[in-house]
CSV table of C-alpha atoms in Angstrom, one decimal:
chain,number,residue,atom,x,y,z
A,1,UNK,CA,60.8,75.8,147.2
A,2,UNK,CA,57.8,77.9,148.2
A,3,UNK,CA,54.6,78.0,146.2
A,4,UNK,CA,55.0,81.7,145.6
A,5,UNK,CA,58.2,81.1,143.7
A,6,UNK,CA,56.5,78.4,141.6
A,7,UNK,CA,53.8,80.8,140.7
A,8,UNK,CA,56.4,83.5,139.8
A,9,UNK,CA,58.2,81.1,137.5
A,10,UNK,CA,55.1,80.0,135.8
A,11,UNK,CA,53.8,83.5,135.3
A,12,UNK,CA,57.2,84.6,134.0
A,13,UNK,CA,57.4,81.8,131.5
A,14,UNK,CA,54.0,82.5,130.0
A,15,UNK,CA,54.9,86.3,129.9
A,16,UNK,CA,52.0,87.2,132.1
A,17,UNK,CA,52.4,90.8,133.4
A,18,UNK,CA,50.8,92.2,136.4
A,19,UNK,CA,50.6,95.8,137.5
A,20,UNK,CA,50.6,95.1,141.2
A,21,UNK,CA,52.6,97.8,142.9
A,22,UNK,CA,55.7,96.8,144.7
A,23,UNK,CA,55.7,96.9,148.5
A,24,UNK,CA,59.1,97.2,149.9
A,25,UNK,CA,58.1,96.0,153.3
A,26,UNK,CA,56.4,92.9,152.0
A,27,UNK,CA,58.9,90.1,151.1
A,28,UNK,CA,56.2,88.3,149.1
A,29,UNK,CA,56.1,91.2,146.5
A,30,UNK,CA,58.2,89.5,143.9
A,31,UNK,CA,59.8,91.9,141.3
A,32,UNK,CA,60.0,88.9,139.0
A,33,UNK,CA,56.7,89.7,137.5
A,34,UNK,CA,58.2,93.0,136.2
A,35,UNK,CA,61.4,91.4,134.8
A,36,UNK,CA,60.2,91.2,131.2
A,37,UNK,CA,59.3,94.9,131.2
A,38,UNK,CA,62.9,95.9,131.5
A,39,UNK,CA,63.1,97.1,135.1
A,40,UNK,CA,65.5,100.0,135.7
A,41,UNK,CA,66.3,98.8,139.2
A,42,UNK,CA,67.1,95.0,139.0
A,43,UNK,CA,69.0,95.3,142.2
A,44,UNK,CA,65.8,95.5,144.2
A,45,UNK,CA,65.0,91.8,143.6
A,46,UNK,CA,65.2,91.0,147.3
A,47,UNK,CA,63.8,87.9,148.9
A,48,UNK,CA,64.7,85.5,146.1
A,49,UNK,CA,67.3,83.5,148.0
A,50,UNK,CA,67.3,80.5,145.7
A,51,UNK,CA,67.6,82.4,142.4
A,52,UNK,CA,64.2,81.4,141.0
A,53,UNK,CA,63.4,84.9,139.9
A,54,UNK,CA,66.8,85.3,138.2
A,55,UNK,CA,66.4,82.0,136.4
A,56,UNK,CA,63.0,83.1,135.1
A,57,UNK,CA,64.6,86.4,134.1
A,58,UNK,CA,67.4,84.8,132.2
A,59,UNK,CA,65.0,82.5,130.4
A,60,UNK,CA,63.4,85.4,128.7
A,61,UNK,CA,64.4,86.1,125.0
A,62,UNK,CA,65.8,89.5,125.9
A,63,UNK,CA,68.6,89.9,128.5
A,64,UNK,CA,69.6,93.5,129.1
A,65,UNK,CA,73.4,94.0,129.4
A,66,UNK,CA,74.9,95.1,132.7
A,67,UNK,CA,76.1,98.5,131.4
A,68,UNK,CA,72.4,99.6,130.9
A,69,UNK,CA,71.9,99.9,134.7
A,70,UNK,CA,71.9,103.6,135.6
A,71,UNK,CA,74.9,104.7,137.6
A,72,UNK,CA,73.4,107.9,138.9
A,73,UNK,CA,71.2,106.2,141.4
A,74,UNK,CA,72.9,104.5,144.4
A,75,UNK,CA,72.6,100.8,144.8
A,76,UNK,CA,71.2,99.4,148.0
A,77,UNK,CA,73.5,97.3,150.1
A,78,UNK,CA,72.5,93.7,149.6
A,79,UNK,CA,75.3,91.2,149.9
A,80,UNK,CA,73.8,88.4,147.9
A,81,UNK,CA,72.4,90.5,145.0
A,82,UNK,CA,75.6,91.8,143.4
A,83,UNK,CA,77.0,88.3,143.4
A,84,UNK,CA,73.8,87.0,141.8
A,85,UNK,CA,73.8,89.6,139.0
A,86,UNK,CA,77.6,89.6,138.3
A,87,UNK,CA,78.0,85.9,137.9
A,88,UNK,CA,79.3,84.8,134.5
A,89,UNK,CA,76.8,83.5,132.1
A,90,UNK,CA,76.8,79.7,131.6
A,91,UNK,CA,78.7,78.3,128.7
A,92,UNK,CA,75.5,77.2,127.0
A,93,UNK,CA,74.2,80.7,126.7
A,94,UNK,CA,75.7,83.2,124.1
A,95,UNK,CA,77.6,86.2,125.3
A,96,UNK,CA,75.6,89.4,124.9
A,97,UNK,CA,76.5,91.6,122.0
A,98,UNK,CA,77.2,94.6,124.2
A,99,UNK,CA,79.7,92.7,126.3
A,100,UNK,CA,81.5,91.3,123.2
A,101,UNK,CA,82.0,94.9,121.9
A,102,UNK,CA,83.1,96.4,125.2
A,103,UNK,CA,86.8,96.2,124.2
A,104,UNK,CA,87.2,96.5,120.4
A,105,UNK,CA,90.4,94.8,119.2
A,106,UNK,CA,93.0,96.9,117.4
A,107,UNK,CA,95.3,94.5,115.7
A,108,UNK,CA,96.3,96.8,112.8
A,109,UNK,CA,97.7,99.6,115.0
A,110,UNK,CA,99.3,97.2,117.4
A,111,UNK,CA,101.1,95.0,114.8
A,112,UNK,CA,101.9,98.1,112.7
A,113,UNK,CA,103.9,99.7,115.4
A,114,UNK,CA,106.0,96.5,116.0
A,115,UNK,CA,108.9,98.3,114.4
A,116,UNK,CA,112.6,98.3,114.8
A,117,UNK,CA,114.1,99.9,118.0
A,118,UNK,CA,114.0,103.6,117.7
A,119,UNK,CA,117.6,104.0,118.8
A,120,UNK,CA,118.8,101.9,115.8
A,121,UNK,CA,116.5,103.8,113.4
A,122,UNK,CA,117.8,107.1,114.7
A,123,UNK,CA,121.4,105.9,114.1
A,124,UNK,CA,120.4,104.8,110.6
A,125,UNK,CA,118.8,108.2,109.9
A,126,UNK,CA,121.8,110.1,111.0
A,127,UNK,CA,124.3,108.1,109.0
A,128,UNK,CA,122.1,108.2,105.9
A,129,UNK,CA,121.8,112.0,106.2
A,130,UNK,CA,125.6,112.4,106.5
A,131,UNK,CA,126.1,110.3,103.4
A,132,UNK,CA,123.5,112.3,101.4
A,133,UNK,CA,124.9,115.6,102.5
A,134,UNK,CA,128.4,114.6,101.5
A,135,UNK,CA,127.4,113.6,98.0
A,136,UNK,CA,125.2,116.7,97.7
A,137,UNK,CA,128.4,118.8,97.7
A,138,UNK,CA,129.4,117.1,94.4
A,139,UNK,CA,126.0,117.0,92.6
A,140,UNK,CA,124.2,120.1,93.9
A,141,UNK,CA,120.4,120.2,94.0
A,142,UNK,CA,119.8,116.5,93.2
A,143,UNK,CA,118.8,115.0,96.5
A,144,UNK,CA,116.4,112.4,95.0
A,145,UNK,CA,118.9,110.5,92.8
A,146,UNK,CA,121.5,110.8,95.5
A,147,UNK,CA,119.1,109.2,98.0
A,148,UNK,CA,118.3,106.5,95.5
A,149,UNK,CA,122.0,105.7,95.0
A,150,UNK,CA,122.6,105.6,98.8
A,151,UNK,CA,119.6,103.3,99.1
A,152,UNK,CA,121.0,100.9,96.5
A,153,UNK,CA,124.4,100.9,98.3
A,154,UNK,CA,122.8,99.9,101.6
A,155,UNK,CA,120.6,97.3,100.1
A,156,UNK,CA,123.5,95.8,98.2
A,157,UNK,CA,122.2,96.4,94.7
A,158,UNK,CA,123.4,98.3,91.6
A,159,UNK,CA,122.6,101.6,90.0
A,160,UNK,CA,122.1,102.4,86.3
A,161,UNK,CA,122.4,106.2,85.6
A,162,UNK,CA,121.0,107.0,82.2
A,163,UNK,CA,121.1,110.7,81.2
A,164,UNK,CA,122.5,113.1,78.7
A,165,UNK,CA,126.2,113.9,78.7
A,166,UNK,CA,127.4,116.5,81.1
A,167,UNK,CA,124.7,116.0,83.8
A,168,UNK,CA,127.1,114.7,86.4
A,169,UNK,CA,126.7,110.9,86.2
A,170,UNK,CA,130.4,110.1,86.7
A,171,UNK,CA,130.7,112.8,89.4
A,172,UNK,CA,127.8,111.3,91.3
A,173,UNK,CA,129.4,107.9,91.2
A,174,UNK,CA,132.8,109.2,92.3
A,175,UNK,CA,131.3,111.4,95.0
A,176,UNK,CA,129.5,108.4,96.5
A,177,UNK,CA,132.6,106.3,96.4
A,178,UNK,CA,134.7,109.1,98.0
A,179,UNK,CA,132.2,109.6,100.7
A,180,UNK,CA,132.7,106.0,101.9
A,181,UNK,CA,136.0,104.6,103.0
A,182,UNK,CA,136.1,101.7,100.6
A,183,UNK,CA,138.0,100.6,97.5
A,184,UNK,CA,136.9,102.2,94.2
A,185,UNK,CA,137.7,101.2,90.6
A,186,UNK,CA,136.6,102.7,87.3
A,187,UNK,CA,136.2,100.8,84.1
A,188,UNK,CA,135.9,102.7,80.8
A,189,UNK,CA,133.8,100.5,78.6
A,190,UNK,CA,134.9,100.5,74.9
A,191,UNK,CA,134.0,98.3,72.0
A,192,UNK,CA,137.4,96.5,72.2
A,193,UNK,CA,137.1,95.7,75.9
A,194,UNK,CA,137.5,92.0,76.7
A,195,UNK,CA,135.9,90.1,79.6
A,196,UNK,CA,139.3,89.4,81.1
A,197,UNK,CA,139.8,93.1,81.3
A,198,UNK,CA,136.9,93.2,83.8
A,199,UNK,CA,137.1,90.0,85.9
A,200,UNK,CA,140.8,89.3,85.7
A,201,UNK,CA,143.0,86.8,84.0
A,202,UNK,CA,145.1,83.7,84.9
A,203,UNK,CA,148.7,84.0,83.8
A,204,UNK,CA,151.8,81.8,84.0
A,205,UNK,CA,154.4,83.1,86.4
A,206,UNK,CA,157.8,82.0,85.1
A,207,UNK,CA,159.6,83.0,88.2
A,208,UNK,CA,157.6,80.7,90.5
A,209,UNK,CA,156.7,78.3,87.7
A,210,UNK,CA,153.0,78.3,88.5
A,211,UNK,CA,149.8,79.8,87.3
A,212,UNK,CA,148.5,82.8,89.2
A,213,UNK,CA,145.2,84.7,89.1
A,214,UNK,CA,145.4,88.5,88.7
A,215,UNK,CA,142.2,90.2,89.8
A,216,UNK,CA,140.5,92.6,87.5
A,217,UNK,CA,139.0,96.0,88.4
A,218,UNK,CA,135.7,94.3,89.3
A,219,UNK,CA,137.3,93.4,92.7
A,220,UNK,CA,136.4,96.7,94.5
A,221,UNK,CA,133.5,97.8,96.7
A,222,UNK,CA,132.4,100.5,94.3
A,223,UNK,CA,132.9,99.8,90.6
A,224,UNK,CA,132.1,102.5,88.1
A,225,UNK,CA,131.2,101.1,84.7
A,226,UNK,CA,131.3,104.2,82.6
A,227,UNK,CA,129.3,104.1,79.3
A,228,UNK,CA,128.5,100.5,79.8
A,229,UNK,CA,126.5,100.2,76.6
A,230,UNK,CA,129.7,100.8,74.5
A,231,UNK,CA,131.1,97.4,75.3
A,232,UNK,CA,130.2,94.2,73.3
A,233,UNK,CA,127.6,91.8,74.7
A,234,UNK,CA,130.4,89.3,75.4
A,235,UNK,CA,132.1,91.8,77.7
A,236,UNK,CA,128.8,92.8,79.3
A,237,UNK,CA,128.0,89.2,80.1
A,238,UNK,CA,131.1,89.1,82.3
A,239,UNK,CA,129.1,91.3,84.8
A,240,UNK,CA,126.1,89.0,85.0
A,241,UNK,CA,127.5,86.6,87.6
A,242,UNK,CA,129.2,89.2,89.7
A,243,UNK,CA,126.2,91.5,89.8
A,244,UNK,CA,123.8,88.7,90.9
A,245,UNK,CA,125.9,86.3,93.0
A,246,UNK,CA,128.7,88.8,93.9
A,247,UNK,CA,131.5,86.4,92.9
A,248,UNK,CA,133.6,85.7,89.9
A,249,UNK,CA,134.5,82.3,88.4
A,250,UNK,CA,137.7,82.2,86.3
A,251,UNK,CA,139.2,78.9,85.1
A,252,UNK,CA,136.9,76.9,87.3
A,253,UNK,CA,137.8,78.8,90.5
A,254,UNK,CA,135.4,81.1,92.3
A,255,UNK,CA,136.5,84.3,93.8
A,256,UNK,CA,134.3,86.5,96.1
A,257,UNK,CA,134.3,90.2,95.7
A,258,UNK,CA,134.7,92.5,98.7
A,259,UNK,CA,131.7,93.5,100.8
A,260,UNK,CA,129.8,95.8,100.5
A,261,UNK,CA,129.8,95.6,96.7
A,262,UNK,CA,128.1,97.9,94.2
A,263,UNK,CA,128.2,98.6,90.5
A,264,UNK,CA,127.3,102.0,89.2
A,265,UNK,CA,126.9,102.0,85.4
A,266,UNK,CA,126.3,105.0,83.2
A,267,UNK,CA,125.0,105.3,79.7
A,268,UNK,CA,123.7,108.0,77.3
A,269,UNK,CA,120.2,107.7,75.9
A,270,UNK,CA,121.3,109.5,72.7
A,271,UNK,CA,124.2,108.9,70.3
A,272,UNK,CA,123.4,105.2,69.9
A,273,UNK,CA,126.0,104.8,67.1
A,274,UNK,CA,128.6,102.2,68.1
A,275,UNK,CA,126.7,101.1,71.2
A,276,UNK,CA,125.0,97.9,72.3
A,277,UNK,CA,121.7,97.8,74.0
A,278,UNK,CA,121.8,96.1,77.4
A,279,UNK,CA,119.9,92.8,77.4
A,280,UNK,CA,116.9,92.3,79.6
A,281,UNK,CA,118.7,89.9,81.8
A,282,UNK,CA,121.3,92.5,82.6
A,283,UNK,CA,118.8,95.3,83.0
A,284,UNK,CA,116.9,93.2,85.5
A,285,UNK,CA,120.0,92.9,87.7
A,286,UNK,CA,120.1,96.7,88.3
A,287,UNK,CA,118.3,97.5,91.4
A,288,UNK,CA,117.5,101.1,90.4
A,289,UNK,CA,117.6,103.0,87.2
A,290,UNK,CA,117.4,106.7,87.6
A,291,UNK,CA,118.3,110.0,85.9
A,292,UNK,CA,119.9,113.2,87.3
A,293,UNK,CA,118.6,115.8,84.9
A,294,UNK,CA,119.7,119.4,84.5
A,295,UNK,CA,120.1,121.7,87.5
A,296,UNK,CA,117.8,124.5,88.2
A,297,UNK,CA,118.6,128.1,87.4
A,298,UNK,CA,119.7,129.1,90.9
A,299,UNK,CA,121.8,126.0,91.3
A,300,UNK,CA,123.4,126.6,87.9
A,301,UNK,CA,124.4,130.1,89.0
A,302,UNK,CA,125.8,128.8,92.2
A,303,UNK,CA,127.9,126.2,90.3
A,304,UNK,CA,129.3,128.9,88.0
A,305,UNK,CA,130.4,130.9,91.1
A,306,UNK,CA,132.7,127.9,91.9
A,307,UNK,CA,134.1,127.7,88.4
A,308,UNK,CA,137.6,127.2,89.7
A,309,UNK,CA,136.7,123.8,91.2
A,310,UNK,CA,137.4,121.4,88.3
A,311,UNK,CA,136.9,118.1,90.1
A,312,UNK,CA,134.1,118.4,92.7
A,313,UNK,CA,134.2,114.7,93.6
A,314,UNK,CA,137.8,115.1,94.9
A,315,UNK,CA,136.7,117.8,97.4
A,316,UNK,CA,134.7,115.4,99.6
A,317,UNK,CA,136.1,113.0,102.2
A,318,UNK,CA,134.8,109.7,103.7
A,319,UNK,CA,132.1,110.1,106.2
A,320,UNK,CA,131.3,106.4,106.5
A,321,UNK,CA,133.2,103.1,106.4
A,322,UNK,CA,132.3,99.8,104.9
A,323,UNK,CA,131.4,98.5,108.4
A,324,UNK,CA,128.9,101.4,108.8
A,325,UNK,CA,127.2,100.4,105.6
A,326,UNK,CA,126.9,96.8,106.7
A,327,UNK,CA,125.6,97.9,110.0
A,328,UNK,CA,123.0,100.1,108.3
A,329,UNK,CA,122.0,97.1,106.1
A,330,UNK,CA,121.4,95.0,109.2
A,331,UNK,CA,119.3,97.7,110.8
A,332,UNK,CA,117.2,98.0,107.6
A,333,UNK,CA,116.4,94.3,107.8
A,334,UNK,CA,114.6,94.9,111.1
A,335,UNK,CA,112.2,97.5,109.7
A,336,UNK,CA,108.6,96.3,110.0
A,337,UNK,CA,106.6,95.3,106.9
A,338,UNK,CA,102.9,95.0,107.3
A,339,UNK,CA,101.1,92.3,105.4
A,340,UNK,CA,99.1,95.0,103.6
A,341,UNK,CA,102.3,96.5,102.3
A,342,UNK,CA,103.4,93.2,100.9
A,343,UNK,CA,100.1,92.6,99.3
A,344,UNK,CA,100.3,96.1,97.8
A,345,UNK,CA,103.7,95.4,96.3
A,346,UNK,CA,102.6,92.1,94.8
A,347,UNK,CA,99.5,93.8,93.2
A,348,UNK,CA,101.8,96.4,91.6
A,349,UNK,CA,104.0,93.8,90.1
A,350,UNK,CA,101.1,91.7,89.0
A,351,UNK,CA,99.6,94.7,87.3
A,352,UNK,CA,102.6,95.0,85.1
A,353,UNK,CA,102.1,91.4,83.9
A,354,UNK,CA,98.4,91.8,83.0
A,355,UNK,CA,98.5,95.1,81.2
A,356,UNK,CA,97.7,95.0,77.5
A,357,UNK,CA,100.3,97.6,76.7
A,358,UNK,CA,103.1,95.8,78.5
A,359,UNK,CA,104.7,92.9,76.6
A,360,UNK,CA,106.9,91.7,79.5
A,361,UNK,CA,106.1,92.5,83.1
A,362,UNK,CA,108.3,92.7,86.1
A,363,UNK,CA,109.9,89.6,87.5
A,364,UNK,CA,109.8,88.4,91.1
A,365,UNK,CA,113.3,90.0,91.5
A,366,UNK,CA,111.6,93.4,91.0
A,367,UNK,CA,109.1,92.7,93.8
A,368,UNK,CA,112.0,91.7,96.1
A,369,UNK,CA,114.0,94.8,95.1
A,370,UNK,CA,111.0,97.1,95.8
A,371,UNK,CA,110.5,95.5,99.2
A,372,UNK,CA,114.1,95.9,100.3
A,373,UNK,CA,114.4,99.4,99.0
A,374,UNK,CA,111.2,100.4,100.8
A,375,UNK,CA,112.7,99.3,104.1
A,376,UNK,CA,115.8,101.4,103.6
A,377,UNK,CA,113.7,104.3,102.5
A,378,UNK,CA,111.5,104.1,105.6
A,379,UNK,CA,114.6,104.0,107.9
A,380,UNK,CA,116.1,107.0,106.1
A,381,UNK,CA,113.0,108.9,107.0
A,382,UNK,CA,113.5,108.0,110.7
A,383,UNK,CA,110.7,105.4,110.7
A,384,UNK,CA,110.8,101.8,111.8
A,385,UNK,CA,107.9,100.7,109.6
A,386,UNK,CA,107.0,101.0,105.9
A,387,UNK,CA,104.1,103.1,104.7
A,388,UNK,CA,102.6,103.0,101.2
A,389,UNK,CA,104.3,106.3,100.3
A,390,UNK,CA,107.7,104.6,100.5
A,391,UNK,CA,106.6,102.1,97.9
A,392,UNK,CA,105.2,104.8,95.7
A,393,UNK,CA,108.3,107.0,95.7
A,394,UNK,CA,110.5,104.0,94.6
A,395,UNK,CA,108.2,102.1,92.3
A,396,UNK,CA,109.2,104.0,89.1
A,397,UNK,CA,112.9,103.8,89.7
A,398,UNK,CA,112.7,100.1,90.7
A,399,UNK,CA,110.2,98.7,88.2
A,400,UNK,CA,110.3,100.9,85.1
A,401,UNK,CA,113.4,99.3,83.6
A,402,UNK,CA,112.1,95.8,84.2
A,403,UNK,CA,109.2,96.0,81.8
A,404,UNK,CA,109.0,95.9,78.0
A,405,UNK,CA,106.2,97.8,76.2
A,406,UNK,CA,104.4,96.5,73.2
A,407,UNK,CA,105.1,98.0,69.8
A,408,UNK,CA,101.8,99.8,69.7
A,409,UNK,CA,102.4,101.4,73.1
A,410,UNK,CA,105.8,102.5,72.0
A,411,UNK,CA,104.6,104.0,68.8
A,412,UNK,CA,101.8,105.8,70.7
A,413,UNK,CA,104.5,107.6,72.7
A,414,UNK,CA,104.2,105.8,76.0
A,415,UNK,CA,107.2,105.1,78.2
A,416,UNK,CA,107.9,102.5,80.9
A,417,UNK,CA,108.0,105.3,83.5
A,418,UNK,CA,104.5,106.6,82.4
A,419,UNK,CA,103.1,103.0,82.6
A,420,UNK,CA,104.3,102.5,86.1
A,421,UNK,CA,102.8,105.9,87.1
A,422,UNK,CA,99.5,104.8,85.7
A,423,UNK,CA,99.6,101.5,87.5
A,424,UNK,CA,100.2,103.4,90.8
A,425,UNK,CA,97.1,105.4,90.1
A,426,UNK,CA,95.0,102.4,89.3
A,427,UNK,CA,96.1,100.1,92.1
A,428,UNK,CA,94.6,101.3,95.4
A,429,UNK,CA,97.1,101.9,98.2
A,430,UNK,CA,96.3,100.2,101.6
A,431,UNK,CA,95.7,102.0,104.9
A,432,UNK,CA,97.7,100.4,107.6
A,433,UNK,CA,98.2,101.6,111.2
A,434,UNK,CA,98.5,105.3,111.8
A,435,UNK,CA,98.3,107.8,109.1
A,436,UNK,CA,101.7,108.9,107.9
C-alpha cells in the first residue's frame, strides 16, 4: 500500500477537506478527499486499485444511494469502477433506506385478488340470474327479497318471510320451488297440528307384520311452512333438529332429508290471536328474515292488467336442477374472503353484544351465516371476492332477528332492524384491495 493512500485514508477519517483541484492526467490526484462532500461523479475515482478510497468513503456516516447518480451525463468506461461501486454491501452494514423502498410491497391487492376462477364465477352469475328472473315473474318488482331467498337456497339455510297478508309470501315460496327441479311440500300450520304430521310416523303394517316408517312432508327439498306461528310450541320443536342438522330422528332411527334442503316459513306480524311466538332458538335457525312489502304503483297497474292469471307461481317452469344448486354452492365456497372482511363481520356481531339497548346479541351462528351469505352475494354480482358492501347489504336480513332489545328500547320505538343499521354506521368498514 502506498503512502499516498494512507494519507488519503487518514484525511478521510478525520473529515479533513481540501480544495485542491482535480487533475485528470495526474494519477496521484485522489478524489477521495472530496468523497464526504457528496461528489456528483463518483465514477471518476480512478487509480484506487486496492479500494482504499472506497473503504474510506463507506466509512463515512452518510452513504449516498446509487439512484442519486445523474443519468444524463455519460459514464466513462472504466472496467474496475462499476464493479467496485455495484458490489453488495457487507452484511454488517445496514441497507440504505432508499434501496429498501425501491420496490414497495403490495400484499393487500395481491392477496385480495386471489379469488375464485373467473369461469366458475361467471357460471354462478348466469345461473343465479336465471333463477332470480324466473321468480321475478311470480313476484313482480321485488328483486331484493328474491335474491335473498335464492342466496339462502344456495347456502343451504332457511328463510322466514314476515309480512302482511296478501303481499305474496306464499307465491314467492312456490315460485322459488317451481323454478328448481326439486321436490316440494307444503305444510299448513294450525293449532291442532302434531309433530308426527310434520316429521312422519311409525306404524304397524299388518300385511307384512312389521313396523314401517312413513315419511312426513318435511322430506322434500323445499318445504313451505305456511303461517308457522299458528302451530303449538310442541309442533314447532319438531323443526329444530331438521333445520339445524338436516335429519329427522323418529323412534331412535335417524333419517336424512334430501339435498339441497330448505324451509321457507311465513308468518303475519298482525293478528296475533291464536298464534304462538317463535322461540329464540328457532329464530336463530333461520338464515335470513325478510319482508316483501307492497308493490309500487306502476307494478300494481301491471299486475291488474294480468288479472286473469289466478296462480302466477304455476306459470313458471324449472330453470335449474338440484345438482345445479349444489354446484353453485361449491363455487361459492371458493370465493375469497380477506382477513379484513372477517374482522369486520366479527366486529359487527360483537357490537350487538355490547350495546346497552340490546339485551341478547347475535350468536356465533349469526357470524357464520353472514359470512356464507356474503360469499354467495359476491358471486351473484360476478365477483370472486367479498367487499364490505356485500356484508352491509345482508347484515340487517341476517342479524336483525337474532337480537333481542331491552324493554326500554322497545318502549322508545326502536326495532332490531334500526339497531343493526345504527351498528353499521358506527362500525367502520375496512378498505381492502381495489375499490369496488
